[in-house]
Amino acid sequence: MTSRSRGPRRLFLVAAAAVALVLAGCSSTDNNGQNSLRPKGSAADKIDNLFVPIAIIAIVVGIFVLAATVYVALRYRYREGKNDNPKQVHGNTRLEIGWTILPALLLAVIAVPSVSTIFELAESPAPEALQVTVVGKQWWWQFEYPDAKVVTADELVIPAGRQVDLRLKACEADVCNVIHSFWVPELAGTRDVVPGLTNRLTIQADEPGTFLGQCKEYCGLSHANMRFRVVAKTPAQFQEWLSGQQQGPVNPLLEEGSDGGQVPAGETQRLIVNKFACTNCHAFDDSSVVTYGPNLTHLAGRERFASDSFPLNRTNLVNWILDAPGMLPMQTEDPKCRPSAQEGCVGMPSFTQNAGDNPVMTRAEAEQIADFLLEQK
Ligand code: CUA
């Protein structure tokens, strides 16, 4: 084999390997729960119906342009003994007009479904849509059901087959100050969550199921961990879940003391309220209140915790209570707060190391708190 014929063959093999590698990324055998090409709701359907035909057109155009380029490069390449300059021409008017008009026509055709899809996606939801307020925090998602007066975190529970009218905000108090972006690829497109604005997004899951979502706008240290899940239930199951959330906690946090005031209702509650002051940031006995950290009143009803990062089980929860910053990066620097922020602007502290003002927690104490929380269904 001459060195002249080996070059193109090697190039071809490298190109083939690269294409195979890229296509392997599109493997459809395993479902990662975030495949926008497998839409499970009306908004995602509309986006998919727009994406697929336009992608096909783009691929056909791409192949045509590449093939033409390769053909011209080979057909008119340098040849031994034929080293004359090609005939110099100033262009072919018919061709020039052709390749100006054709792309313009193509873009005009593509614009019709694109613009109409944009308007369809921006349509207001039906009046019977479920209203949920979504608040992006550093770095977790809070979900508020204003009509039912329920506040929860990490899991957005919705009824299947019904529109959900999301109001997206990045600020409850003055302490959340960055842009996030809300995205559930199988249900809808993305919507930015901007401090000082309330953005809207309508989502709907056609069937019951679990759909994975995440923050899609870089928002600091733990941006990549800012996940959540949408759990779509049948309408009956959803109502059952909602009324469950409206109930008080399984174990009360406080009881009436001998002097008539409210005191911790037991030994574990004393750890939570007094010793470690968990109640500074979390609610344990009222799922209707908005707190700085996630509302934990019905924590045990959730599948996962800490922004969908860990399955909710005793080991994970004990480790988390002891040393959350050892498991996920947490916000720790005060300068990230606005000067007007009243409260500190920090994530969950470590109770084992660098404890600062916090008392050191024993594993037994963490287990006691975890067992208490795991009963709060
Ligand atoms: Cu929130 Cu990225």
CSV table of C-alpha atoms and ligand atoms in Angstrom, one decimal:
chain,number,residue,atom,x,y,z
A,1,MET,CA,0.0,0.0,0.0
A,2,THR,CA,1.4,3.4,-0.9
A,3,SER,CA,1.5,6.2,1.7
A,4,ARG,CA,-0.9,8.1,-0.6
A,5,SER,CA,-3.8,5.6,-0.1
A,6,ARG,CA,-3.1,5.0,3.6
A,7,GLY,CA,-3.9,8.6,4.6
A,8,PRO,CA,-7.6,8.7,3.6
A,9,ARG,CA,-8.2,5.3,4.9
A,10,ARG,CA,-6.9,6.2,8.3
A,11,LEU,CA,-8.9,9.4,8.3
A,12,PHE,CA,-12.0,7.4,7.4
A,13,LEU,CA,-11.5,4.9,10.3
A,14,VAL,CA,-11.0,7.8,12.8
A,15,ALA,CA,-14.2,9.5,11.5
A,16,ALA,CA,-16.2,6.2,11.7
A,17,ALA,CA,-15.0,5.7,15.3
A,18,ALA,CA,-15.9,9.2,16.3
A,19,VAL,CA,-19.4,8.8,14.8
A,20,ALA,CA,-19.9,5.5,16.6
A,21,LEU,CA,-18.9,7.1,19.9
A,22,VAL,CA,-21.3,10.0,19.4
A,23,LEU,CA,-24.2,7.7,18.5
A,24,ALA,CA,-23.5,5.6,21.5
A,25,GLY,CA,-24.5,8.6,23.6
A,26,CYS,CA,-28.0,8.4,22.0
A,27,SER,CA,-28.5,4.8,23.3
A,28,SER,CA,-32.2,4.4,23.9
A,29,THR,CA,-32.0,1.2,25.9
A,30,ASP,CA,-31.5,2.9,29.3
A,31,ASN,CA,-33.9,5.6,30.4
A,32,ASN,CA,-32.2,8.2,32.5
A,33,GLY,CA,-35.5,9.9,33.3
A,34,GLN,CA,-34.4,13.1,31.6
A,35,ASN,CA,-34.9,12.3,27.9
A,36,SER,CA,-36.6,15.2,26.2
A,37,LEU,CA,-37.0,13.0,23.1
A,38,ARG,CA,-39.4,10.8,25.1
A,39,PRO,CA,-42.0,13.5,26.0
A,40,LYS,CA,-44.5,12.6,28.8
A,41,GLY,CA,-46.6,15.7,28.8
A,42,SER,CA,-48.3,18.2,26.5
A,43,ALA,CA,-45.7,20.9,26.6
A,44,ALA,CA,-42.8,18.4,26.0
A,45,ASP,CA,-44.9,16.9,23.1
A,46,LYS,CA,-45.2,20.2,21.4
A,47,ILE,CA,-41.4,20.9,21.7
A,48,ASP,CA,-40.7,17.4,20.4
A,49,ASN,CA,-43.1,17.8,17.5
A,50,LEU,CA,-41.2,20.9,16.5
A,51,PHE,CA,-37.7,19.6,17.2
A,52,VAL,CA,-37.9,16.3,15.2
A,53,PRO,CA,-38.9,17.7,11.8
A,54,ILE,CA,-36.4,20.6,12.1
A,55,ALA,CA,-33.6,18.3,13.1
A,56,ILE,CA,-34.3,16.1,10.1
A,57,ILE,CA,-34.3,19.1,7.8
A,58,ALA,CA,-31.0,20.3,9.4
A,59,ILE,CA,-29.4,16.8,9.0
A,60,VAL,CA,-30.4,16.6,5.3
A,61,VAL,CA,-29.0,20.0,4.6
A,62,GLY,CA,-25.9,19.2,6.6
A,63,ILE,CA,-25.3,16.0,4.7
A,64,PHE,CA,-25.9,17.7,1.3
A,65,VAL,CA,-23.4,20.6,2.1
A,66,LEU,CA,-20.8,18.2,3.5
A,67,ALA,CA,-21.1,15.8,0.5
A,68,ALA,CA,-20.9,18.7,-2.0
A,69,THR,CA,-17.8,20.1,-0.2
A,70,VAL,CA,-16.1,16.6,-0.2
A,71,TYR,CA,-17.1,16.1,-3.9
A,72,VAL,CA,-15.6,19.5,-5.0
A,73,ALA,CA,-12.5,19.0,-2.9
A,74,LEU,CA,-11.8,15.6,-4.5
A,75,ARG,CA,-13.0,16.4,-8.0
A,76,TYR,CA,-10.8,19.5,-8.3
A,77,ARG,CA,-7.9,18.5,-6.2
A,78,TYR,CA,-4.3,18.9,-7.3
A,79,ARG,CA,-3.2,16.3,-9.9
A,80,GLU,CA,0.3,15.6,-11.3
A,81,GLY,CA,0.8,17.3,-14.6
A,82,LYS,CA,-2.5,19.2,-14.4
A,83,ASN,CA,-1.2,22.1,-12.4
A,84,ASP,CA,-2.9,24.9,-14.4
A,85,ASN,CA,-5.0,27.4,-12.6
A,86,PRO,CA,-8.7,26.7,-13.1
A,87,LYS,CA,-10.8,28.9,-15.4
A,88,GLN,CA,-11.5,32.1,-13.4
A,89,VAL,CA,-15.2,33.0,-13.3
A,90,HIS,CA,-17.1,35.7,-11.5
A,91,GLY,CA,-19.9,33.5,-10.3
A,92,ASN,CA,-23.0,31.8,-11.8
A,93,THR,CA,-26.0,34.1,-11.4
A,94,ARG,CA,-28.5,31.3,-11.4
A,95,LEU,CA,-26.6,29.4,-8.7
A,96,GLU,CA,-26.1,32.6,-6.6
A,97,ILE,CA,-29.8,33.3,-6.7
A,98,GLY,CA,-30.6,29.7,-6.0
A,99,TRP,CA,-28.5,29.4,-2.9
A,100,THR,CA,-29.8,32.6,-1.5
A,101,ILE,CA,-33.5,31.9,-2.1
A,102,LEU,CA,-33.5,28.3,-1.0
A,103,PRO,CA,-32.2,28.8,2.6
A,104,ALA,CA,-34.5,31.9,2.9
A,105,LEU,CA,-37.5,29.8,1.9
A,106,LEU,CA,-36.4,27.0,4.3
A,107,LEU,CA,-36.1,29.4,7.2
A,108,ALA,CA,-39.5,30.9,6.4
A,109,VAL,CA,-41.1,27.5,6.4
A,110,ILE,CA,-39.4,26.5,9.7
A,111,ALA,CA,-40.5,29.8,11.2
A,112,VAL,CA,-44.2,29.0,10.9
A,113,PRO,CA,-44.3,26.0,13.3
A,114,SER,CA,-41.6,27.6,15.5
A,115,VAL,CA,-43.5,30.8,16.1
A,116,SER,CA,-46.9,29.0,16.6
A,117,THR,CA,-45.3,26.6,19.1
A,118,ILE,CA,-43.8,29.5,21.0
A,119,PHE,CA,-47.3,31.1,21.3
A,120,GLU,CA,-49.0,27.8,22.2
A,121,LEU,CA,-46.4,27.2,25.0
A,122,ALA,CA,-47.0,30.7,26.3
A,123,GLU,CA,-50.8,30.3,26.5
A,124,SER,CA,-52.3,30.7,30.0
A,125,PRO,CA,-53.3,27.4,31.6
A,126,ALA,CA,-57.0,26.5,32.1
A,127,PRO,CA,-58.7,28.0,35.2
A,128,GLU,CA,-58.9,24.6,36.8
A,129,ALA,CA,-55.1,24.2,36.7
A,130,LEU,CA,-53.4,23.5,40.0
A,131,GLN,CA,-51.4,26.4,41.3
A,132,VAL,CA,-47.9,25.8,42.7
A,133,THR,CA,-45.3,28.4,43.7
A,134,VAL,CA,-41.8,27.2,43.0
A,135,VAL,CA,-39.0,28.9,44.9
A,136,GLY,CA,-35.4,28.3,43.8
A,137,LYS,CA,-33.0,28.5,46.8
A,138,GLN,CA,-29.3,27.8,47.2
A,139,TRP,CA,-29.5,24.9,46.5
A,140,TRP,CA,-32.9,23.3,46.7
A,141,TRP,CA,-36.4,23.8,45.5
A,142,GLN,CA,-39.4,24.7,47.6
A,143,PHE,CA,-42.9,24.0,46.4
A,144,GLU,CA,-45.9,25.8,47.9
A,145,TYR,CA,-49.5,24.9,47.2
A,146,PRO,CA,-51.2,28.2,48.1
A,147,ASP,CA,-54.8,26.9,47.9
A,148,ALA,CA,-54.1,24.0,50.2
A,149,LYS,CA,-51.6,26.0,52.3
A,150,VAL,CA,-49.0,23.3,52.0
A,151,VAL,CA,-45.2,23.8,51.8
A,152,THR,CA,-42.8,21.1,50.8
A,153,ALA,CA,-39.3,20.6,49.3
A,154,ASP,CA,-37.5,18.5,46.7
A,155,GLU,CA,-40.5,16.6,45.4
A,156,LEU,CA,-43.2,18.4,43.4
A,157,VAL,CA,-46.3,16.2,43.7
A,158,ILE,CA,-48.9,16.8,41.0
A,159,PRO,CA,-52.1,15.2,39.7
A,160,ALA,CA,-51.5,13.4,36.4
A,161,GLY,CA,-53.6,14.6,33.5
A,162,ARG,CA,-54.2,18.1,34.9
A,163,GLN,CA,-52.4,21.3,34.1
A,164,VAL,CA,-50.1,22.7,36.8
A,165,ASP,CA,-49.6,26.5,36.8
A,166,LEU,CA,-46.2,27.1,38.2
A,167,ARG,CA,-45.2,30.5,39.5
A,168,LEU,CA,-41.4,30.6,39.7
A,169,LYS,CA,-39.5,32.8,42.1
A,170,ALA,CA,-35.9,33.0,43.3
A,171,CYS,CA,-36.6,35.0,46.5
A,172,GLU,CA,-38.6,34.5,49.6
A,173,ALA,CA,-36.6,36.6,52.0
A,174,ASP,CA,-33.8,38.9,50.9
A,175,VAL,CA,-31.3,36.1,51.2
A,176,CYS,CA,-31.6,34.3,47.9
A,177,ASN,CA,-29.9,36.3,45.2
A,178,VAL,CA,-29.0,34.3,42.2
A,179,ILE,CA,-30.8,33.1,39.0
A,180,HIS,CA,-31.8,29.5,38.7
A,181,SER,CA,-33.6,27.7,35.9
A,182,PHE,CA,-36.3,25.1,36.3
A,183,TRP,CA,-36.3,22.1,34.0
A,184,VAL,CA,-38.1,18.8,33.8
A,185,PRO,CA,-37.0,17.6,30.3
A,186,GLU,CA,-39.7,15.0,29.9
A,187,LEU,CA,-42.5,17.4,30.8
A,188,ALA,CA,-41.6,20.8,29.5
A,189,GLY,CA,-39.0,23.3,28.4
A,190,THR,CA,-36.9,25.4,30.8
A,191,ARG,CA,-37.9,28.6,32.6
A,192,ASP,CA,-35.5,30.9,34.3
A,193,VAL,CA,-36.1,31.7,38.0
A,194,VAL,CA,-35.1,35.3,38.5
A,195,PRO,CA,-34.8,37.3,41.7
A,196,GLY,CA,-37.5,40.0,41.7
A,197,LEU,CA,-39.6,38.4,39.0
A,198,THR,CA,-42.4,35.8,39.0
A,199,ASN,CA,-42.1,33.7,35.9
A,200,ARG,CA,-44.7,31.2,34.8
A,201,LEU,CA,-44.6,27.8,33.3
A,202,THR,CA,-47.4,25.3,32.6
A,203,ILE,CA,-46.5,21.6,33.0
A,204,GLN,CA,-48.6,18.5,32.7
A,205,ALA,CA,-47.8,14.8,33.1
A,206,ASP,CA,-50.1,12.7,31.0
A,207,GLU,CA,-49.7,9.6,33.2
A,208,PRO,CA,-48.7,8.9,36.8
A,209,GLY,CA,-45.0,8.6,37.2
A,210,THR,CA,-41.8,10.1,38.4
A,211,PHE,CA,-39.9,12.7,36.3
A,212,LEU,CA,-36.5,14.0,37.1
A,213,GLY,CA,-35.7,17.7,37.1
A,214,GLN,CA,-32.8,19.9,37.8
A,215,CYS,CA,-31.6,23.5,38.0
A,216,LYS,CA,-30.2,24.4,34.5
A,217,GLU,CA,-28.6,27.8,35.3
A,218,TYR,CA,-25.2,27.9,37.1
A,219,CYS,CA,-26.1,29.2,40.5
A,220,GLY,CA,-23.0,28.5,42.7
A,221,LEU,CA,-21.1,25.8,44.4
A,222,SER,CA,-23.8,23.1,44.5
A,223,HIS,CA,-25.6,24.0,41.3
A,224,ALA,CA,-25.0,20.5,39.9
A,225,ASN,CA,-26.7,19.0,43.0
A,226,MET,CA,-29.8,21.2,42.7
A,227,ARG,CA,-32.1,18.5,41.6
A,228,PHE,CA,-35.7,17.7,42.3
A,229,ARG,CA,-38.4,15.2,41.1
A,230,VAL,CA,-41.9,15.6,39.9
A,231,VAL,CA,-44.2,12.8,41.2
A,232,ALA,CA,-47.4,12.6,39.2
A,233,LYS,CA,-50.2,10.7,41.0
A,234,THR,CA,-53.7,9.8,40.0
A,235,PRO,CA,-56.1,12.6,41.0
A,236,ALA,CA,-57.4,10.5,44.0
A,237,GLN,CA,-53.9,9.7,45.2
A,238,PHE,CA,-53.0,13.3,44.8
A,239,GLN,CA,-55.9,14.5,47.0
A,240,GLU,CA,-54.9,11.9,49.6
A,241,TRP,CA,-51.3,13.1,49.6
A,242,LEU,CA,-52.5,16.7,49.9
A,243,SER,CA,-54.8,16.1,52.8
A,244,GLY,CA,-52.0,14.1,54.5
A,245,GLN,CA,-49.7,17.1,54.2
A,246,GLN,CA,-52.3,19.3,55.8
A,247,GLN,CA,-52.4,17.1,58.9
A,248,GLY,CA,-50.3,17.9,61.9
A,249,PRO,CA,-47.1,15.9,62.5
A,250,VAL,CA,-47.1,12.4,63.8
A,251,ASN,CA,-45.0,13.4,66.8
A,252,PRO,CA,-45.7,16.9,68.1
A,253,LEU,CA,-42.7,19.2,68.6
A,254,LEU,CA,-44.0,21.2,71.5
A,255,GLU,CA,-46.4,20.8,74.3
A,256,GLU,CA,-47.9,22.9,77.0
A,257,GLY,CA,-45.4,23.4,79.9
A,258,SER,CA,-46.3,23.7,83.6
A,259,ASP,CA,-46.2,27.5,83.3
A,260,GLY,CA,-48.7,27.4,80.4
A,261,GLY,CA,-46.0,28.2,77.8
A,262,GLN,CA,-44.8,25.9,74.9
A,263,VAL,CA,-41.9,23.6,75.7
A,264,PRO,CA,-40.3,20.7,73.7
A,265,ALA,CA,-42.5,17.7,73.9
A,266,GLY,CA,-39.7,15.2,74.7
A,267,GLU,CA,-36.0,14.5,74.9
A,268,THR,CA,-35.5,14.4,71.1
A,269,GLN,CA,-37.6,17.6,70.7
A,270,ARG,CA,-35.3,19.3,73.3
A,271,LEU,CA,-32.3,18.4,71.1
A,272,ILE,CA,-34.1,19.8,68.0
A,273,VAL,CA,-35.4,23.0,69.6
A,274,ASN,CA,-32.9,23.9,72.3
A,275,LYS,CA,-29.5,22.2,71.9
A,276,PHE,CA,-29.0,22.3,68.2
A,277,ALA,CA,-31.6,24.9,67.3
A,278,CYS,CA,-32.7,23.1,64.1
A,279,THR,CA,-35.9,25.1,64.4
A,280,ASN,CA,-34.0,28.3,63.4
A,281,CYS,CA,-34.2,27.1,59.8
A,282,HIS,CA,-36.7,24.2,59.6
A,283,ALA,CA,-40.3,23.6,60.6
A,284,PHE,CA,-41.1,20.2,62.2
A,285,ASP,CA,-44.7,20.6,63.2
A,286,ASP,CA,-46.5,22.8,60.6
A,287,SER,CA,-46.4,22.0,56.9
A,288,SER,CA,-48.0,25.4,56.0
A,289,VAL,CA,-45.1,27.6,57.0
A,290,VAL,CA,-42.3,28.8,54.8
A,291,THR,CA,-38.9,28.4,56.5
A,292,TYR,CA,-35.4,29.3,55.6
A,293,GLY,CA,-34.5,25.6,55.1
A,294,PRO,CA,-36.8,22.8,53.9
A,295,ASN,CA,-40.0,22.2,55.8
A,296,LEU,CA,-39.5,18.8,57.5
A,297,THR,CA,-43.0,18.3,58.9
A,298,HIS,CA,-43.7,15.3,56.6
A,299,LEU,CA,-40.2,14.5,55.6
A,300,ALA,CA,-40.7,10.7,56.0
A,301,GLY,CA,-43.2,10.8,53.1
A,302,ARG,CA,-40.5,11.7,50.6
A,303,GLU,CA,-38.4,9.2,48.7
A,304,ARG,CA,-35.2,11.2,48.7
A,305,PHE,CA,-33.8,14.3,50.5
A,306,ALA,CA,-31.2,17.0,50.1
A,307,SER,CA,-32.2,18.2,46.7
A,308,ASP,CA,-33.0,14.7,45.5
A,309,SER,CA,-29.4,13.7,46.2
A,310,PHE,CA,-29.8,10.7,48.6
A,311,PRO,CA,-32.4,8.0,49.2
A,312,LEU,CA,-34.2,8.8,52.5
A,313,ASN,CA,-33.0,6.1,54.8
A,314,ARG,CA,-31.6,6.0,58.4
A,315,THR,CA,-27.9,5.8,57.5
A,316,ASN,CA,-28.0,8.7,55.0
A,317,LEU,CA,-30.1,10.8,57.3
A,318,VAL,CA,-27.9,10.3,60.4
A,319,ASN,CA,-24.8,11.2,58.3
A,320,TRP,CA,-26.5,14.2,56.9
A,321,ILE,CA,-27.6,15.5,60.3
A,322,LEU,CA,-24.1,15.1,61.7
A,323,ASP,CA,-22.2,16.5,58.8
A,324,ALA,CA,-24.2,17.8,55.8
A,325,PRO,CA,-21.3,19.9,54.3
A,326,GLY,CA,-19.3,16.7,54.2
A,327,MET,CA,-21.9,15.2,51.8
A,328,LEU,CA,-22.7,18.2,49.6
A,329,PRO,CA,-21.1,21.6,49.2
A,330,MET,CA,-23.0,24.1,51.3
A,331,GLN,CA,-23.2,27.8,51.2
A,332,THR,CA,-21.0,29.0,54.0
A,333,GLU,CA,-19.7,32.5,53.1
A,334,ASP,CA,-21.5,35.4,54.5
A,335,PRO,CA,-20.4,37.8,51.7
A,336,LYS,CA,-22.8,36.0,49.3
A,337,CYS,CA,-25.7,37.5,51.3
A,338,ARG,CA,-27.1,40.9,50.4
A,339,PRO,CA,-26.1,43.4,53.1
A,340,SER,CA,-29.8,43.7,54.0
A,341,ALA,CA,-30.1,40.0,54.8
A,342,GLN,CA,-31.2,39.8,58.4
A,343,GLU,CA,-30.5,36.2,59.1
A,344,GLY,CA,-27.2,34.5,58.3
A,345,CYS,CA,-27.0,33.3,54.7
A,346,VAL,CA,-25.7,29.8,55.2
A,347,GLY,CA,-26.5,26.2,54.5
A,348,MET,CA,-26.8,23.3,56.9
A,349,PRO,CA,-23.8,23.4,59.3
A,350,SER,CA,-21.5,20.5,60.3
A,351,PHE,CA,-22.0,19.4,63.9
A,352,THR,CA,-18.8,17.3,63.9
A,353,GLN,CA,-16.1,19.6,62.6
A,354,ASN,CA,-15.5,23.3,62.2
A,355,ALA,CA,-18.5,23.6,64.3
A,356,GLY,CA,-18.2,27.3,65.1
A,357,ASP,CA,-20.9,28.3,67.6
A,358,ASN,CA,-22.7,24.9,67.1
A,359,PRO,CA,-22.3,22.3,69.9
A,360,VAL,CA,-20.7,19.1,68.8
A,361,MET,CA,-23.3,16.3,68.2
A,362,THR,CA,-22.8,12.7,69.1
A,363,ARG,CA,-23.8,10.0,66.6
A,364,ALA,CA,-26.4,8.8,69.2
A,365,GLU,CA,-28.0,12.2,69.2
A,366,ALA,CA,-28.0,12.3,65.4
A,367,GLU,CA,-29.7,8.8,65.4
A,368,GLN,CA,-32.3,10.1,67.9
A,369,ILE,CA,-33.2,13.0,65.6
A,370,ALA,CA,-33.2,10.8,62.5
A,371,ASP,CA,-35.5,8.3,64.1
A,372,PHE,CA,-37.9,11.2,65.1
A,373,LEU,CA,-37.9,12.5,61.5
A,374,LEU,CA,-38.4,9.1,60.0
A,375,GLU,CA,-41.6,8.8,61.9
A,376,GLN,CA,-42.9,12.1,60.5
A,377,LYS,CA,-44.8,10.7,57.5
B,1,CUA,CU1,-29.9,26.7,41.0
B,1,CUA,CU2,-28.3,26.1,39.3
